[in-house]
Coordinates of N, CA and C in Angstrom, one line a residue:
M5 N -72.0 -29.2 -127.5 CA -71.0 -29.1 -128.5 C -70.7 -27.7 -128.9
S6 N -71.6 -26.7 -128.6 CA -71.4 -25.3 -129.0 C -70.2 -24.7 -128.2
N7 N -69.8 -25.2 -127.0 CA -68.7 -24.7 -126.3 C -67.4 -25.3 -126.6
Y8 N -67.4 -26.2 -127.5 CA -66.1 -26.9 -127.8 C -65.3 -26.1 -128.8
Y9 N -64.0 -25.9 -128.5 CA -63.1 -25.2 -129.3 C -61.9 -26.1 -129.6
S10 N -61.4 -26.1 -130.8 CA -60.2 -26.9 -131.1 C -59.0 -26.3 -130.3
S11 N -58.0 -27.1 -130.2 CA -56.8 -26.6 -129.5 C -56.1 -25.4 -130.3
G12 N -56.2 -25.4 -131.6 CA -55.7 -24.4 -132.4 C -56.4 -23.0 -132.1
K13 N -57.7 -23.1 -132.0 CA -58.5 -21.9 -131.8 C -58.2 -21.4 -130.4
R14 N -58.0 -22.3 -129.4 CA -57.7 -21.8 -128.0 C -56.3 -21.2 -128.0
S15 N -55.4 -21.7 -128.7 CA -54.0 -21.1 -128.8 C -54.1 -19.7 -129.5
R16 N -54.8 -19.6 -130.5 CA -54.9 -18.3 -131.2 C -55.6 -17.3 -130.3
E17 N -56.6 -17.7 -129.6 CA -57.3 -16.8 -128.7 C -56.4 -16.3 -127.5
A18 N -55.6 -17.3 -127.0 CA -54.6 -17.0 -126.0 C -53.5 -16.0 -126.5
N19 N -53.0 -16.2 -127.7 CA -52.0 -15.3 -128.3 C -52.6 -13.9 -128.5
K20 N -53.9 -13.8 -128.9 CA -54.5 -12.5 -129.1 C -54.7 -11.8 -127.8
A21 N -55.1 -12.5 -126.8 CA -55.2 -11.9 -125.4 C -53.9 -11.4 -124.9
K22 N -52.8 -12.2 -125.1 CA -51.5 -11.8 -124.7 C -51.0 -10.6 -125.4
K23 N -51.2 -10.5 -126.7 CA -50.8 -9.3 -127.5 C -51.5 -8.1 -127.0
Q24 N -52.8 -8.2 -126.7 CA -53.6 -7.1 -126.2 C -53.1 -6.6 -124.9
Q25 N -52.7 -7.5 -124.0 CA -52.2 -7.2 -122.7 C -50.8 -6.5 -122.9
E26 N -50.0 -7.0 -123.7 CA -48.7 -6.3 -124.0 C -48.8 -4.9 -124.5
K27 N -49.8 -4.7 -125.4 CA -50.0 -3.4 -125.9 C -50.5 -2.4 -124.8
A28 N -51.4 -2.9 -124.0 CA -51.9 -2.1 -122.9 C -50.7 -1.7 -121.9
Q29 N -49.8 -2.7 -121.7 CA -48.7 -2.4 -120.8 C -47.7 -1.4 -121.5
A30 N -47.5 -1.5 -122.7 CA -46.6 -0.5 -123.4 C -47.2 0.9 -123.5
R31 N -48.6 0.9 -123.7 CA -49.3 2.2 -123.7 C -49.2 2.9 -122.3
E32 N -49.3 2.1 -121.2 CA -49.2 2.6 -119.9 C -47.8 3.1 -119.6
A33 N -46.8 2.4 -120.0 CA -45.4 2.8 -119.8 C -45.1 4.1 -120.5
R34 N -45.6 4.3 -121.7 CA -45.5 5.5 -122.5 C -46.1 6.7 -121.7
R35 N -47.3 6.5 -121.2 CA -48.0 7.5 -120.4 C -47.2 7.9 -119.2
E36 N -46.6 6.9 -118.5 CA -45.8 7.2 -117.3 C -44.5 8.0 -117.6
R37 N -43.9 7.7 -118.8 CA -42.7 8.4 -119.2 C -43.0 9.9 -119.5
G38 N -44.1 10.1 -120.0 CA -44.5 11.5 -120.4 C -44.1 11.8 -121.8
P39 N -44.3 13.0 -122.3 CA -43.9 13.4 -123.7 C -42.4 13.4 -123.9
R40 N -42.0 13.0 -125.1 CA -40.6 13.0 -125.5 C -40.2 14.4 -125.8
E41 N -38.9 14.7 -125.6 CA -38.4 16.0 -125.9 C -38.1 16.1 -127.4
I42 N -38.6 17.1 -128.0 CA -38.5 17.3 -129.5 C -37.2 18.0 -129.7
P43 N -36.3 17.4 -130.6 CA -35.0 18.1 -130.9 C -35.3 19.3 -131.7
I44 N -34.6 20.4 -131.3 CA -34.8 21.7 -132.0 C -33.6 21.9 -133.0
A45 N -33.9 22.1 -134.2 CA -32.9 22.3 -135.3 C -32.6 23.8 -135.4
T46 N -31.3 24.0 -135.5 CA -30.8 25.4 -135.7 C -30.9 25.7 -137.2
A47 N -30.8 27.0 -137.5 CA -30.7 27.4 -138.9 C -29.5 26.9 -139.6
E48 N -28.4 26.7 -138.8 CA -27.2 26.2 -139.4 C -27.3 24.7 -139.8
D49 N -28.1 24.0 -139.0 CA -28.4 22.6 -139.3 C -29.2 22.4 -140.5
L50 N -30.1 23.4 -140.8 CA -30.9 23.3 -142.0 C -30.2 23.7 -143.2
T51 N -29.4 24.7 -143.1 CA -28.8 25.3 -144.3 C -27.5 24.6 -144.7
G52 N -26.8 24.0 -143.7 CA -25.6 23.3 -144.0 C -24.5 24.3 -144.4
N53 N -23.8 24.0 -145.4 CA -22.7 24.9 -145.8 C -23.1 25.7 -147.1
L54 N -24.3 26.1 -147.2 CA -24.7 26.9 -148.3 C -24.1 28.3 -148.3
P55 N -23.7 28.9 -149.4 CA -23.1 30.2 -149.4 C -24.2 31.2 -149.0
S56 N -23.7 32.3 -148.5 CA -24.6 33.4 -148.1 C -25.1 34.1 -149.4
I57 N -26.2 34.9 -149.2 CA -26.8 35.5 -150.4 C -25.8 36.4 -151.0
E58 N -24.9 37.1 -150.2 CA -23.9 38.0 -150.8 C -22.9 37.2 -151.7
D59 N -22.5 36.0 -151.2 CA -21.5 35.2 -151.9 C -22.2 34.7 -153.2
A60 N -23.4 34.3 -153.2 CA -24.1 33.8 -154.3 C -24.3 34.9 -155.4
M61 N -24.6 36.1 -154.9 CA -24.8 37.3 -155.9 C -23.5 37.6 -156.5
R62 N -22.4 37.6 -155.7 CA -21.1 37.9 -156.2 C -20.7 36.9 -157.3
A63 N -21.0 35.6 -157.1 CA -20.7 34.6 -158.1 C -21.5 34.8 -159.4
I64 N -22.7 35.3 -159.3 CA -23.5 35.5 -160.5 C -23.0 36.7 -161.2
E65 N -22.6 37.8 -160.5 CA -22.1 39.0 -161.1 C -20.8 38.8 -161.7
N66 N -20.0 37.9 -161.2 CA -18.6 37.7 -161.8 C -18.6 36.4 -162.5
P67 N -19.0 36.4 -163.8 CA -19.1 35.1 -164.5 C -17.7 34.6 -164.9
G68 N -16.7 35.3 -164.7 CA -15.3 34.9 -165.0 C -14.9 33.7 -164.1
Q69 N -15.4 33.6 -162.9 CA -15.1 32.5 -162.0 C -15.9 31.3 -162.5
E70 N -15.2 30.3 -162.8 CA -15.9 29.1 -163.3 C -16.5 28.3 -162.2
R71 N -17.8 28.0 -162.4 CA -18.5 27.1 -161.4 C -18.4 25.7 -161.9
S72 N -18.2 24.8 -160.9 CA -18.1 23.4 -161.3 C -19.3 22.6 -160.9
A73 N -19.6 21.7 -161.8 CA -20.8 20.7 -161.5 C -20.3 19.3 -161.8
A74 N -21.0 18.4 -161.3 CA -20.6 17.0 -161.5 C -20.8 16.7 -163.0
T75 N -19.8 16.0 -163.5 CA -19.9 15.6 -164.9 C -20.7 14.4 -165.1
I76 N -21.3 14.3 -166.3 CA -22.2 13.1 -166.6 C -21.5 12.3 -167.7
P77 N -21.2 11.0 -167.4 CA -20.5 10.2 -168.4 C -21.4 9.8 -169.5
V78 N -20.8 9.5 -170.7 CA -21.6 9.0 -171.8 C -20.9 7.8 -172.4
R79 N -21.7 6.8 -172.8 CA -21.1 5.6 -173.4 C -21.2 5.6 -174.9
L80 N -20.1 5.4 -175.5 CA -20.1 5.4 -177.0 C -19.9 4.0 -177.6
F81 N -20.6 3.7 -178.6 CA -20.4 2.5 -179.4 C -19.3 2.7 -180.4
V82 N -18.4 1.7 -180.5 CA -17.4 1.8 -181.5 C -17.4 0.5 -182.3
G83 N -17.8 0.6 -183.6 CA -17.9 -0.5 -184.5 C -16.9 -0.6 -185.6
S84 N -16.9 -1.7 -186.3 CA -15.9 -2.0 -187.4 C -14.5 -2.0 -186.9
L85 N -14.2 -2.6 -185.7 CA -12.9 -2.7 -185.2 C -12.1 -3.8 -185.9
S86 N -10.9 -3.7 -186.1 CA -10.1 -4.8 -186.6 C -9.9 -5.8 -185.5
S87 N -9.5 -7.0 -185.8 CA -9.4 -8.1 -184.8 C -8.2 -7.9 -183.9
S88 N -7.3 -7.0 -184.3 CA -6.1 -6.8 -183.4 C -6.3 -5.6 -182.5
T89 N -7.4 -4.9 -182.5 CA -7.6 -3.7 -181.7 C -7.9 -4.2 -180.2
T90 N -7.3 -3.6 -179.3 CA -7.4 -3.9 -177.9 C -8.1 -2.7 -177.1
A91 N -8.5 -3.0 -175.9 CA -9.1 -1.9 -175.1 C -8.2 -0.8 -174.9
S92 N -6.9 -1.0 -174.7 CA -5.9 0.1 -174.5 C -5.8 0.9 -175.8
D93 N -5.9 0.3 -177.0 CA -5.9 1.0 -178.2 C -7.1 2.0 -178.3
L94 N -8.3 1.5 -177.9 CA -9.4 2.4 -177.8 C -9.2 3.5 -176.8
R95 N -8.7 3.2 -175.6 CA -8.5 4.2 -174.6 C -7.5 5.3 -175.1
N96 N -6.5 4.9 -175.7 CA -5.5 5.8 -176.2 C -6.0 6.7 -177.3
A97 N -6.8 6.2 -178.2 CA -7.4 7.0 -179.3 C -8.4 8.0 -178.8
F98 N -9.2 7.6 -177.8 CA -10.3 8.4 -177.3 C -9.8 9.4 -176.3
S99 N -8.8 9.1 -175.6 CA -8.3 10.0 -174.5 C -7.7 11.3 -175.0
A100 N -7.4 11.4 -176.3 CA -7.0 12.6 -176.9 C -8.1 13.7 -176.9
Y101 N -9.4 13.2 -176.7 CA -10.5 14.1 -176.8 C -11.2 14.4 -175.5
G102 N -10.6 13.8 -174.4 CA -11.2 14.0 -173.1 C -10.9 12.7 -172.2
P103 N -11.2 12.9 -170.9 CA -10.9 11.7 -170.0 C -11.8 10.5 -170.3
V104 N -11.2 9.4 -170.4 CA -11.9 8.1 -170.6 C -12.1 7.4 -169.3
A105 N -13.3 7.0 -169.0 CA -13.6 6.3 -167.8 C -13.5 4.8 -168.0
D106 N -13.8 4.3 -169.2 CA -13.8 2.9 -169.4 C -13.7 2.6 -170.9
A107 N -13.0 1.6 -171.3 CA -12.9 1.1 -172.7 C -12.9 -0.4 -172.7
V108 N -13.7 -1.0 -173.6 CA -13.8 -2.4 -173.6 C -14.1 -2.9 -175.1
V109 N -13.4 -4.0 -175.5 CA -13.6 -4.6 -176.8 C -14.4 -5.9 -176.5
M110 N -15.5 -6.1 -177.2 CA -16.3 -7.3 -176.9 C -15.7 -8.5 -177.6
T111 N -15.6 -9.6 -176.9 CA -15.0 -10.8 -177.5 C -15.9 -12.0 -177.4
E112 N -15.6 -13.0 -178.2 CA -16.4 -14.2 -178.2 C -16.1 -15.0 -176.9
R113 N -17.1 -15.6 -176.3 CA -16.9 -16.3 -175.1 C -16.0 -17.6 -175.3
E114 N -16.2 -18.3 -176.3 CA -15.5 -19.6 -176.5 C -14.1 -19.3 -176.9
T115 N -13.9 -18.5 -177.9 CA -12.5 -18.3 -178.5 C -11.8 -17.1 -178.0
G116 N -12.4 -16.1 -177.4 CA -11.8 -14.9 -177.0 C -11.4 -14.0 -178.1
A117 N -11.9 -14.3 -179.3 CA -11.6 -13.4 -180.5 C -12.5 -12.2 -180.4
S118 N -12.0 -11.1 -181.0 CA -12.8 -9.9 -181.0 C -14.0 -10.0 -181.9
R119 N -15.1 -9.4 -181.4 CA -16.4 -9.5 -182.1 C -16.5 -8.3 -183.1
G120 N -15.5 -7.4 -183.1 CA -15.5 -6.3 -184.1 C -16.1 -5.0 -183.6
F121 N -16.5 -5.0 -182.3 CA -17.0 -3.8 -181.7 C -16.7 -3.7 -180.3
G122 N -16.9 -2.4 -179.7 CA -16.6 -2.2 -178.3 C -17.3 -1.0 -177.8
F123 N -17.0 -0.6 -176.6 CA -17.6 0.6 -176.0 C -16.6 1.4 -175.3
V124 N -16.7 2.7 -175.3 CA -15.9 3.6 -174.6 C -16.8 4.5 -173.8
T125 N -16.5 4.6 -172.5 CA -17.2 5.6 -171.7 C -16.4 6.8 -171.4
M126 N -16.9 7.9 -171.9 CA -16.2 9.2 -171.7 C -16.7 9.7 -170.4
S127 N -15.8 10.3 -169.6 CA -16.1 10.9 -168.3 C -17.1 12.0 -168.4
N128 N -17.1 12.8 -169.5 CA -17.9 14.0 -169.6 C -18.7 13.9 -170.9
R129 N -20.0 14.0 -170.8 CA -20.9 13.9 -172.0 C -20.6 15.0 -173.0
K130 N -20.1 16.1 -172.5 CA -19.9 17.3 -173.4 C -18.8 17.0 -174.4
D131 N -17.9 16.0 -174.1 CA -16.9 15.6 -175.0 C -17.4 14.8 -176.2
A132 N -18.6 14.2 -176.1 CA -19.1 13.2 -177.0 C -19.2 13.7 -178.4
P133 N -19.8 14.9 -178.7 CA -20.0 15.3 -180.1 C -18.6 15.6 -180.8
R134 N -17.7 16.1 -180.0 CA -16.4 16.3 -180.6 C -15.7 15.0 -180.9
V135 N -15.8 14.0 -180.1 CA -15.2 12.7 -180.3 C -15.8 12.0 -181.5
I136 N -17.2 12.0 -181.5 CA -17.9 11.4 -182.7 C -17.5 12.0 -184.0
E137 N -17.4 13.3 -184.0 CA -17.1 14.0 -185.2 C -15.7 13.7 -185.7
A138 N -14.7 13.6 -184.7 CA -13.3 13.4 -185.0 C -13.0 12.0 -185.4
L139 N -13.7 11.0 -184.7 CA -13.3 9.6 -184.9 C -14.2 8.8 -185.7
N140 N -15.4 9.2 -186.0 CA -16.3 8.4 -186.8 C -15.7 8.4 -188.3
G141 N -15.4 7.2 -188.7 CA -14.8 7.1 -190.1 C -13.3 7.2 -190.0
A142 N -12.7 7.4 -188.9 CA -11.2 7.5 -188.8 C -10.6 6.1 -188.9
D143 N -9.3 6.0 -189.2 CA -8.6 4.8 -189.3 C -8.0 4.4 -187.9
L144 N -8.3 3.2 -187.5 CA -7.7 2.7 -186.2 C -7.2 1.3 -186.5
K145 N -5.9 1.1 -186.5 CA -5.3 -0.2 -186.7 C -5.7 -0.8 -188.0
G146 N -5.8 0.0 -189.1 CA -6.1 -0.4 -190.4 C -7.6 -0.6 -190.7
S147 N -8.4 -0.2 -189.9 CA -9.9 -0.3 -190.1 C -10.6 1.0 -189.9
S148 N -11.5 1.4 -190.8 CA -12.3 2.6 -190.6 C -13.4 2.4 -189.6
I149 N -13.3 3.0 -188.4 CA -14.3 2.7 -187.3 C -15.5 3.6 -187.4
V150 N -16.6 3.1 -186.8 CA -17.8 3.8 -186.6 C -18.0 4.1 -185.2
V151 N -18.3 5.4 -184.9 CA -18.5 5.9 -183.5 C -19.8 6.6 -183.4
N152 N -20.6 6.2 -182.4 CA -21.8 6.9 -182.1 C -22.2 6.6 -180.7
V153 N -23.2 7.4 -180.2 CA -23.7 7.2 -178.8 C -24.4 5.8 -178.7
A154 N -24.0 5.1 -177.7 CA -24.6 3.7 -177.5 C -26.0 3.9 -177.0
T155 N -26.9 3.0 -177.5 CA -28.3 2.9 -177.1 C -28.5 1.6 -176.4
E156 N -29.6 1.6 -175.6 CA -30.0 0.4 -174.9 C -30.4 -0.7 -175.9
R157 N -30.0 -1.9 -175.6 CA -30.4 -3.1 -176.5 C -31.9 -3.4 -176.2
R158 N -32.6 -3.7 -177.3 CA -34.1 -4.0 -177.2 C -34.3 -5.4 -177.3

């Protein structure tokens, strides 16, 4: 009875032997092919289109030339909206202070009526303090609105 194996065990043993044989064949094939050629990167490949040191120093020495960086958007909460305020009204009011990426007025699911608040995403976060100072407490369609930086809901 000690030499008796179930058919499942015999199958697993056969699969194990087959995998070992395949590995050995793959290893032998790699040895026959020899070492792979390693690609050699040039300095241009590594640096890409970086400016030269002279160009970088010139840019630092001449601060009159404006350097550009990607802008970071900011989402603003707008509260105490009148029921007749639309997303385009928000976009028009806020676009006077900088580019607006998105404007939305939150509505009830069932009725579609305004919930009295919305969000405006300014394209550049540097515009936010000026917008908040100018529009917080301002009148929009007959209602004094509240504007501040939106925070994550908890």
